[in-house]
Coordinates of C-alpha atoms in Angstrom, one line a residue:
X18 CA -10.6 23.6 40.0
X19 CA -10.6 23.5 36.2
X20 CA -12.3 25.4 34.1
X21 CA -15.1 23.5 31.9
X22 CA -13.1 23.7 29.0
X23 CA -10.1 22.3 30.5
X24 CA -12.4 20.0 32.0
X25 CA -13.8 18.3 29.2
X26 CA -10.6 18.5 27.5
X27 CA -9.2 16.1 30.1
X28 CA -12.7 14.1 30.0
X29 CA -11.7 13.7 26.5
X30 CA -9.3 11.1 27.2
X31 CA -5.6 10.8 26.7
X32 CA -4.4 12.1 23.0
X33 CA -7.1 14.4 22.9
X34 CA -5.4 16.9 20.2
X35 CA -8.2 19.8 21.1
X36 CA -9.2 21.8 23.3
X37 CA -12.5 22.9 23.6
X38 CA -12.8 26.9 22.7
X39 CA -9.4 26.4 21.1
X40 CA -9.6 26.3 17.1
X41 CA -7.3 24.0 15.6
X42 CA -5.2 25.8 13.8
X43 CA -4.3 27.1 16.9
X44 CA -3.0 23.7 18.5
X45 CA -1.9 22.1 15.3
X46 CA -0.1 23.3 11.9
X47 CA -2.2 25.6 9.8
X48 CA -4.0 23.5 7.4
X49 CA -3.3 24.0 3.7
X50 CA -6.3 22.1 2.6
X51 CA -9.5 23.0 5.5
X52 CA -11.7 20.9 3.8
X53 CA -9.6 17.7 3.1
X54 CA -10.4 15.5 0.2
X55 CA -13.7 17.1 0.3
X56 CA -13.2 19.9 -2.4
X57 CA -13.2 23.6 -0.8
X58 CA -15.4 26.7 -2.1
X59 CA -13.5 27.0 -5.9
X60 CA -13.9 23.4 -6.5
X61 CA -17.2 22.4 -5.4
X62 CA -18.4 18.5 -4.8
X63 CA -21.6 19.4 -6.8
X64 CA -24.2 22.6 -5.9
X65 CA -25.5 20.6 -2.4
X66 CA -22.4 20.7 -0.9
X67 CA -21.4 23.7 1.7
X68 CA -18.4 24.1 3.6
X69 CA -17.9 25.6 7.2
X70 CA -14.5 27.2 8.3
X71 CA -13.9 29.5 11.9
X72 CA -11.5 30.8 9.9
X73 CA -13.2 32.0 7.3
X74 CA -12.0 30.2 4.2
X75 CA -15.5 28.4 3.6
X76 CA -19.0 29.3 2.6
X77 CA -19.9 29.9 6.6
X78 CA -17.5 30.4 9.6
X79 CA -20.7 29.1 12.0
X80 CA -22.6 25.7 11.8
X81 CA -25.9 27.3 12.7
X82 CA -26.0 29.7 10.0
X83 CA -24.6 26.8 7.7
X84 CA -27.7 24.6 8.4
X85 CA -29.9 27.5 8.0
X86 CA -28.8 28.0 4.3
X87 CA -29.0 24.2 4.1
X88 CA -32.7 24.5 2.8
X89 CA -34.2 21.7 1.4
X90 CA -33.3 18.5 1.0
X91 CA -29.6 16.5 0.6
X92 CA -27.1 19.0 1.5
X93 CA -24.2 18.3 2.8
X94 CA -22.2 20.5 5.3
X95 CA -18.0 19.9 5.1
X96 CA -16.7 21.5 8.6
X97 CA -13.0 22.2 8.8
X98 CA -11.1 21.3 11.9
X99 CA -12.0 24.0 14.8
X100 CA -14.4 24.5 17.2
X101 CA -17.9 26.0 17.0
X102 CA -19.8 27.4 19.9
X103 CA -23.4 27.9 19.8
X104 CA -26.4 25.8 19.9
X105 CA -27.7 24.1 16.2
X106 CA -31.3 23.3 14.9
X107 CA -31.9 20.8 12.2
X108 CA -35.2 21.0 11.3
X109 CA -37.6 18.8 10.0
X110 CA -37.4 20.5 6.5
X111 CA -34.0 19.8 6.2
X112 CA -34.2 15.9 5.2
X113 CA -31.0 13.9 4.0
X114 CA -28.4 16.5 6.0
X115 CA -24.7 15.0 6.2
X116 CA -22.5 16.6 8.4
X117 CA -18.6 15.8 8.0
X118 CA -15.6 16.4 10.0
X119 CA -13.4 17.4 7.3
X120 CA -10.2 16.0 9.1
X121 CA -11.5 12.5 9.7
X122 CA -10.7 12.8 13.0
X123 CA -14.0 13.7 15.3
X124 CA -11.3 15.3 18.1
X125 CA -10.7 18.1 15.1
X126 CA -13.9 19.2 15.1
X127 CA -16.0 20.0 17.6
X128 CA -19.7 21.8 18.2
X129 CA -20.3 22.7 21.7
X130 CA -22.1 24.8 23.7
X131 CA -23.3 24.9 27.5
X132 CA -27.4 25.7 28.3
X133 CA -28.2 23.7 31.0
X134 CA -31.6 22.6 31.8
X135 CA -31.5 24.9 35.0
X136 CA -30.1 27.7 32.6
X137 CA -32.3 30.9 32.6
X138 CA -33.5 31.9 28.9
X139 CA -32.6 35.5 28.0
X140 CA -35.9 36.3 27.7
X141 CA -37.1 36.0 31.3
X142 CA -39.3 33.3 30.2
X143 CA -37.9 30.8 32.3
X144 CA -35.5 27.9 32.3
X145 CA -34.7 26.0 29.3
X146 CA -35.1 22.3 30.4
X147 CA -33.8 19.6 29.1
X148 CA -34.5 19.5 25.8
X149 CA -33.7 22.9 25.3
X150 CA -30.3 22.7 26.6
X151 CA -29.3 20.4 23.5
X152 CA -26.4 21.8 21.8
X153 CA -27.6 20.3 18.4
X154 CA -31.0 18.8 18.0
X155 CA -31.8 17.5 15.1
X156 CA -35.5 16.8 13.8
X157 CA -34.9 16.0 10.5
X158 CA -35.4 12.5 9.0
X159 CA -32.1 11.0 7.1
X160 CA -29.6 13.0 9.5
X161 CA -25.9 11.2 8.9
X162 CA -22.8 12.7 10.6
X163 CA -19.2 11.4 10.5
X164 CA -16.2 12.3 12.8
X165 CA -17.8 14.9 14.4
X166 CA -17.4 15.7 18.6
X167 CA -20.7 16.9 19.8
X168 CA -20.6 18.4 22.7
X169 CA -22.1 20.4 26.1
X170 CA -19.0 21.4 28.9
X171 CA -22.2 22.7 31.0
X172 CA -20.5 22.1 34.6
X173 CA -22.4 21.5 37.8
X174 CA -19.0 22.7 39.8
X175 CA -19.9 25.7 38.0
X176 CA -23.1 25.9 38.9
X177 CA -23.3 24.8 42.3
X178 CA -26.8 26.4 42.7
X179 CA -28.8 25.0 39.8
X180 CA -30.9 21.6 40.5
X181 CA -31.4 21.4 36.9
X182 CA -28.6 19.7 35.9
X183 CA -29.1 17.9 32.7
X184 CA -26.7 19.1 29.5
X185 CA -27.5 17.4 26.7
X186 CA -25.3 17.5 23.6
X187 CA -27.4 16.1 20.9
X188 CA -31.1 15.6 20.8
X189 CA -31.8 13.3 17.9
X190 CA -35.6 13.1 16.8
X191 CA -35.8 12.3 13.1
X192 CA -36.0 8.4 11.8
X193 CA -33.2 7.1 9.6
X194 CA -30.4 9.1 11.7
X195 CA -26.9 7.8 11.1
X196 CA -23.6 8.9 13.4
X197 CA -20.4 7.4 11.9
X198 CA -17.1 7.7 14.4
X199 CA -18.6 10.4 16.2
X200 CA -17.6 11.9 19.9
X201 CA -20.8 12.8 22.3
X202 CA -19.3 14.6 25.6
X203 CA -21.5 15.3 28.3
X204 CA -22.2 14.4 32.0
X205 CA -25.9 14.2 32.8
X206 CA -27.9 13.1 29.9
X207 CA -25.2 13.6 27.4
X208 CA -27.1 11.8 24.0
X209 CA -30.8 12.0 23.8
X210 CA -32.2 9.4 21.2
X211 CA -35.3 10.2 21.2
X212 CA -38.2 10.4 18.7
X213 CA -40.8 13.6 17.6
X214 CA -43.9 11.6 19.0
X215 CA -45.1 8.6 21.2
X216 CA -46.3 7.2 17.4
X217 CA -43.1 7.8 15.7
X218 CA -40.7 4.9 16.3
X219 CA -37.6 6.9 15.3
X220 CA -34.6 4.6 13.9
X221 CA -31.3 5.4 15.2
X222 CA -27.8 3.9 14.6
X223 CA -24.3 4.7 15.8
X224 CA -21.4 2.7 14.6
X225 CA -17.8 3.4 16.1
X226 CA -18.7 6.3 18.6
X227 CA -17.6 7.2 21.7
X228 CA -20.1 8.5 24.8
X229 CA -19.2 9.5 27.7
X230 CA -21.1 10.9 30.9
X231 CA -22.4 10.0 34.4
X232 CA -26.6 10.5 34.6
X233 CA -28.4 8.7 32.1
X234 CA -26.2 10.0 29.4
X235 CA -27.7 7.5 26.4
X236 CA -31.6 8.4 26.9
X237 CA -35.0 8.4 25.5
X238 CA -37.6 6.2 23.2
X239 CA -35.8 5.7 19.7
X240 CA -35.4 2.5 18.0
X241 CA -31.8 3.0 18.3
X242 CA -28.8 0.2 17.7
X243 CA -25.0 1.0 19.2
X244 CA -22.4 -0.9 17.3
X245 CA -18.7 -0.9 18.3
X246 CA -19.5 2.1 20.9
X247 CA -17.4 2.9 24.1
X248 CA -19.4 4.2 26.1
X249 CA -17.4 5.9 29.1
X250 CA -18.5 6.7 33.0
X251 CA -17.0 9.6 34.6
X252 CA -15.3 10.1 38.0
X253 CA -17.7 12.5 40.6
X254 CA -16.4 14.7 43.4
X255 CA -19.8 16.0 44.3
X256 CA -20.8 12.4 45.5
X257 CA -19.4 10.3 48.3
X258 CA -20.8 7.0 47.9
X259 CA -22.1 5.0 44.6
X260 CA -24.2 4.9 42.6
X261 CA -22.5 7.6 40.3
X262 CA -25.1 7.5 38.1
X263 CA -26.2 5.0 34.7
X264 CA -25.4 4.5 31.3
X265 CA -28.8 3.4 29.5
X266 CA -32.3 5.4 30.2
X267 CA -34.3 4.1 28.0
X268 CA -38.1 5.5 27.4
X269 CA -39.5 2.8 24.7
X270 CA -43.2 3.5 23.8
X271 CA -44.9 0.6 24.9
X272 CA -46.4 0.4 21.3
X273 CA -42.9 -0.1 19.9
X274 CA -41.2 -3.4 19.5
X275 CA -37.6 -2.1 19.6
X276 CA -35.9 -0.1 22.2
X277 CA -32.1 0.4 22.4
X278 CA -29.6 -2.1 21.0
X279 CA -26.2 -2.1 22.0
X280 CA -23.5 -4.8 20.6
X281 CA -20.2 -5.2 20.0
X282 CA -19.7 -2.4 22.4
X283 CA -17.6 -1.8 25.6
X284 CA -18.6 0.5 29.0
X285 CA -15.4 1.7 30.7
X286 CA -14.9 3.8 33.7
X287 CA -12.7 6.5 35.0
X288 CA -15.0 6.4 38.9
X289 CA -14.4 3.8 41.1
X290 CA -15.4 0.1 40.7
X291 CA -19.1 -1.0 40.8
X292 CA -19.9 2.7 41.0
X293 CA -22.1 2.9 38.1
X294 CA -25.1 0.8 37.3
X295 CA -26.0 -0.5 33.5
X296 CA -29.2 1.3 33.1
X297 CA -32.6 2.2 34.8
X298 CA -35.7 2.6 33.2
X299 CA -37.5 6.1 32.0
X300 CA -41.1 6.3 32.7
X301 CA -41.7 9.9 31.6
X302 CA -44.4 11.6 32.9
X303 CA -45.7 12.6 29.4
X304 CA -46.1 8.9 28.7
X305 CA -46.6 6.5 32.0
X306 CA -47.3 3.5 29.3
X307 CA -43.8 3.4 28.2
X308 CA -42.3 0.0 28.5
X309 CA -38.0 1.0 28.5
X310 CA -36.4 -1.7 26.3
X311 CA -32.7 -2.6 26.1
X312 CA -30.7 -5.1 25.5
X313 CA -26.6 -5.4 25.4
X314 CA -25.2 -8.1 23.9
X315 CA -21.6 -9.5 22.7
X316 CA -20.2 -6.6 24.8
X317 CA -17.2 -5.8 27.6
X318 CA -18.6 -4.6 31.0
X319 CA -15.3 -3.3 32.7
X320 CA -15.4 -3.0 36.3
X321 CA -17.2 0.6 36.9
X322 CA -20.6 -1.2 36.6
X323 CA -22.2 -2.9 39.3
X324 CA -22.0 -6.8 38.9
X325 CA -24.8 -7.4 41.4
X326 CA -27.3 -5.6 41.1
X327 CA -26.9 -3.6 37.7
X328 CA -30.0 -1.8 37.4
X329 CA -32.1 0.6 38.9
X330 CA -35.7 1.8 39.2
X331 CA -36.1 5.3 38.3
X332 CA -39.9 5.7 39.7
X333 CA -41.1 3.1 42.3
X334 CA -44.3 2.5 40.3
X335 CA -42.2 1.0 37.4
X336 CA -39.7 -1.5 38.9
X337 CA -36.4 -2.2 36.0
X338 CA -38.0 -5.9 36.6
X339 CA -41.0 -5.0 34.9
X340 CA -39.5 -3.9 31.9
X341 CA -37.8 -5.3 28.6
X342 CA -34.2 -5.3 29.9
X343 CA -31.5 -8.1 28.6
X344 CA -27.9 -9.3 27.8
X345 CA -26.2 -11.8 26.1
X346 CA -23.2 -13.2 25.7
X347 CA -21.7 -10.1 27.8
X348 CA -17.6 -10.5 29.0
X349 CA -15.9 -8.4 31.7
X350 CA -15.9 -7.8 35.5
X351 CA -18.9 -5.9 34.9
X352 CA -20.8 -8.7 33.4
X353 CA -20.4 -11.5 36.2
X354 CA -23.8 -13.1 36.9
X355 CA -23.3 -13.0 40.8
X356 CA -27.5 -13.2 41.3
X357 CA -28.9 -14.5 38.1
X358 CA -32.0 -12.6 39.3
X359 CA -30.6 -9.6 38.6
X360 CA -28.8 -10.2 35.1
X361 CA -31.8 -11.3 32.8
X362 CA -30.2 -13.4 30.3
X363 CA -31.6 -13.8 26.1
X364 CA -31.4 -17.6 25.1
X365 CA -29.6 -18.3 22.0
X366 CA -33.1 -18.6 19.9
X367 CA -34.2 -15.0 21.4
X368 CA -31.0 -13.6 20.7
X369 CA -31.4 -14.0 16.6
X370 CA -34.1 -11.6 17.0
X371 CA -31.9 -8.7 18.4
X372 CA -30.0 -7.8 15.4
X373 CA -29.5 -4.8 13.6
X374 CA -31.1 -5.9 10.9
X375 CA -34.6 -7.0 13.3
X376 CA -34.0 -3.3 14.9
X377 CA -33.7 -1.3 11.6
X378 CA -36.1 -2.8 9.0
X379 CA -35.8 -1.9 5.8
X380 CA -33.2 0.9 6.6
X381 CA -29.5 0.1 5.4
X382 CA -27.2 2.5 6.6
X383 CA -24.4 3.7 4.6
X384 CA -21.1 2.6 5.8

């Protein structure tokens, strides 16, 4: 059995030029220039701008303690290839953070770490849950990040005794967040875009990521669009029939208009075919008058997800009929309308409105 760093290095896909707990420097040539065309230490973007190194050539060799000095707003944080253990906080005081893999390659650098909900805290206080086992959560509003892997390796073959089982990699609460050719590795509720209250319709976007999990592993109630994502399902052992698990878990306030966007986008599989369903809803507890909203359009199903019958229910009081689930214009195996009752379908006038531009407002992100 591998270990979970092996693991996920595998999971990675093929090419993957890191291993997780490996620094780079280690797997590739030593790097002259850490911090790219980003400056270094002695020649400073401007007085915002702090830069992160394992090796110790930067300002901080850890991203935690990196963020921490990041008081205030508009700093940015340059991270050097490598890889950093340990779980991250962004606070709500840190507004306008930017986070860069220095490399331009999101592989290069990687922040990982591996609480598990089920995970005792050191303190004896109890488990943390599954917002506590985030590797990075970020609360602040104005978040961007840019070829950066964020990760949890968080193994249930590990842990064959623990029922809580979800490892989340990022939590991301705070409006106007921004995640540019970023990696999210996980298995059970690997991404968690989410929002810091029922009121607070938290806007979200992702262009040219890649997520990757088996439970639920894009969750949660933010306004959030996915553009030119692959999204990847995982291979089980511990199961021995389908389903494997599902891709979207939406939680969309009922107040809120806009749920979870996803265009341009492909869902690829490494499990079986019709093993994994599209999505379910989320009808948290803490909120029984959420209304899960979701809609993938101008994507590629392949053929991990289930043609005919796609979605799930989650809790048998809220039925995935009930809810605001659609596609349009979908291609692929996984995207066959076998029972047109089962594939709820935009028309071409309803499809205007489910745009980025409808989704995000007044919010432009930067490209």
């Amino acid at each position: 059995m591998p270990s979970r760093r092996s693991a996920l290095t595998l999971l990675a896909g093929a090419g993957a030029a890191l291993a997780l707990g490996t620094p780079a420097a280690a797997a590739r040539p030593a790097h002259t220039r850490p911090f790219g065309r980003y400056g270094s230490p002695s020649r400073r973007l401007d007085a915002l701008t702090l830069y992160v190194d394992p090796l110790g050539r930067g300002d901080h060799t850890d991203v935690a303690s990196a963020v921490e000095a990041a008081s205030g707003t508009g700093h940015t944080l340059v991270l050097a290839p490598g890889t950093y253990r340990g779980p991250v906080l962004v606070t709500a005081a840190r507004a306008e953070l930017t986070v860069i893999g220095a490399s331009g390659d999101p592989r290069d650098t990687v922040i990982v770490h591996d609480n598990a909900a089920g995970t005792p805290r050191p303190d004896g206080s109890g488990p943390y849950g599954t917002s506590g086992s985030a590797t990075v959560t970020v609360q602040a509003a104005g978040f961007t990040a840019r070829d950066v892997t964020f990760a949890n390796d968080w193994l249930r073959s590990d842990n064959p005794e623990y029922t809580g089982t979800q490892a989340v990699a990022i939590k991301v609460q705070g409006d106007r967040s921004a995640f540019h050719g970023c990696r999210f590795l996980g298995h059970q509720d690997t991404l968690y875009a989410d929002s810091l209250a029922l009121t607070a319709f938290a806007r979200q976007y992702y262009r040219d990521c890649y997520v990757e999990g088996d439970v639920d592993f894009v969750f949660g109630r933010a306004t959030a669009v996915f553009d030119r994502c692959d999204f990847r399902t995982l291979d089980r052992t511990d199961l021995a029939a389908a389903p494997y698990g599902f891709v979207f878990a939406p939680s969309t306030a009922g107040a809120n208009p806009r749920g979870y966007l996803v265009l341009r986008s492909r869902v690829t599989s490494t499990a079986p075919d019709a093993y994994y369903k599209l999505a379910r809803p989320w009808v948290p507890s803490s909120d029984p008058t959420a209304h899960p909203m979701l809609t993938v359009r101008d994507s590629h199903l392949g053929a991990g997800i289930d043609a005919v019958t796609p979605y799930g229910t989650m809790s048998a009081g809220f039925p995935w009929q009930d809810q605001r689930f659609a596609e349009y214009r979908n291609t692929g195996p996984g995207a066959r309308v076998t029972v047109p009752g089962n594939r709820p379908q935009l028309t071409a006038s309803e499809a205007r409105a489910h745009t980025p531009a409808d989704w995000l407002g007044d919010w432009r992100p930067r490209a």
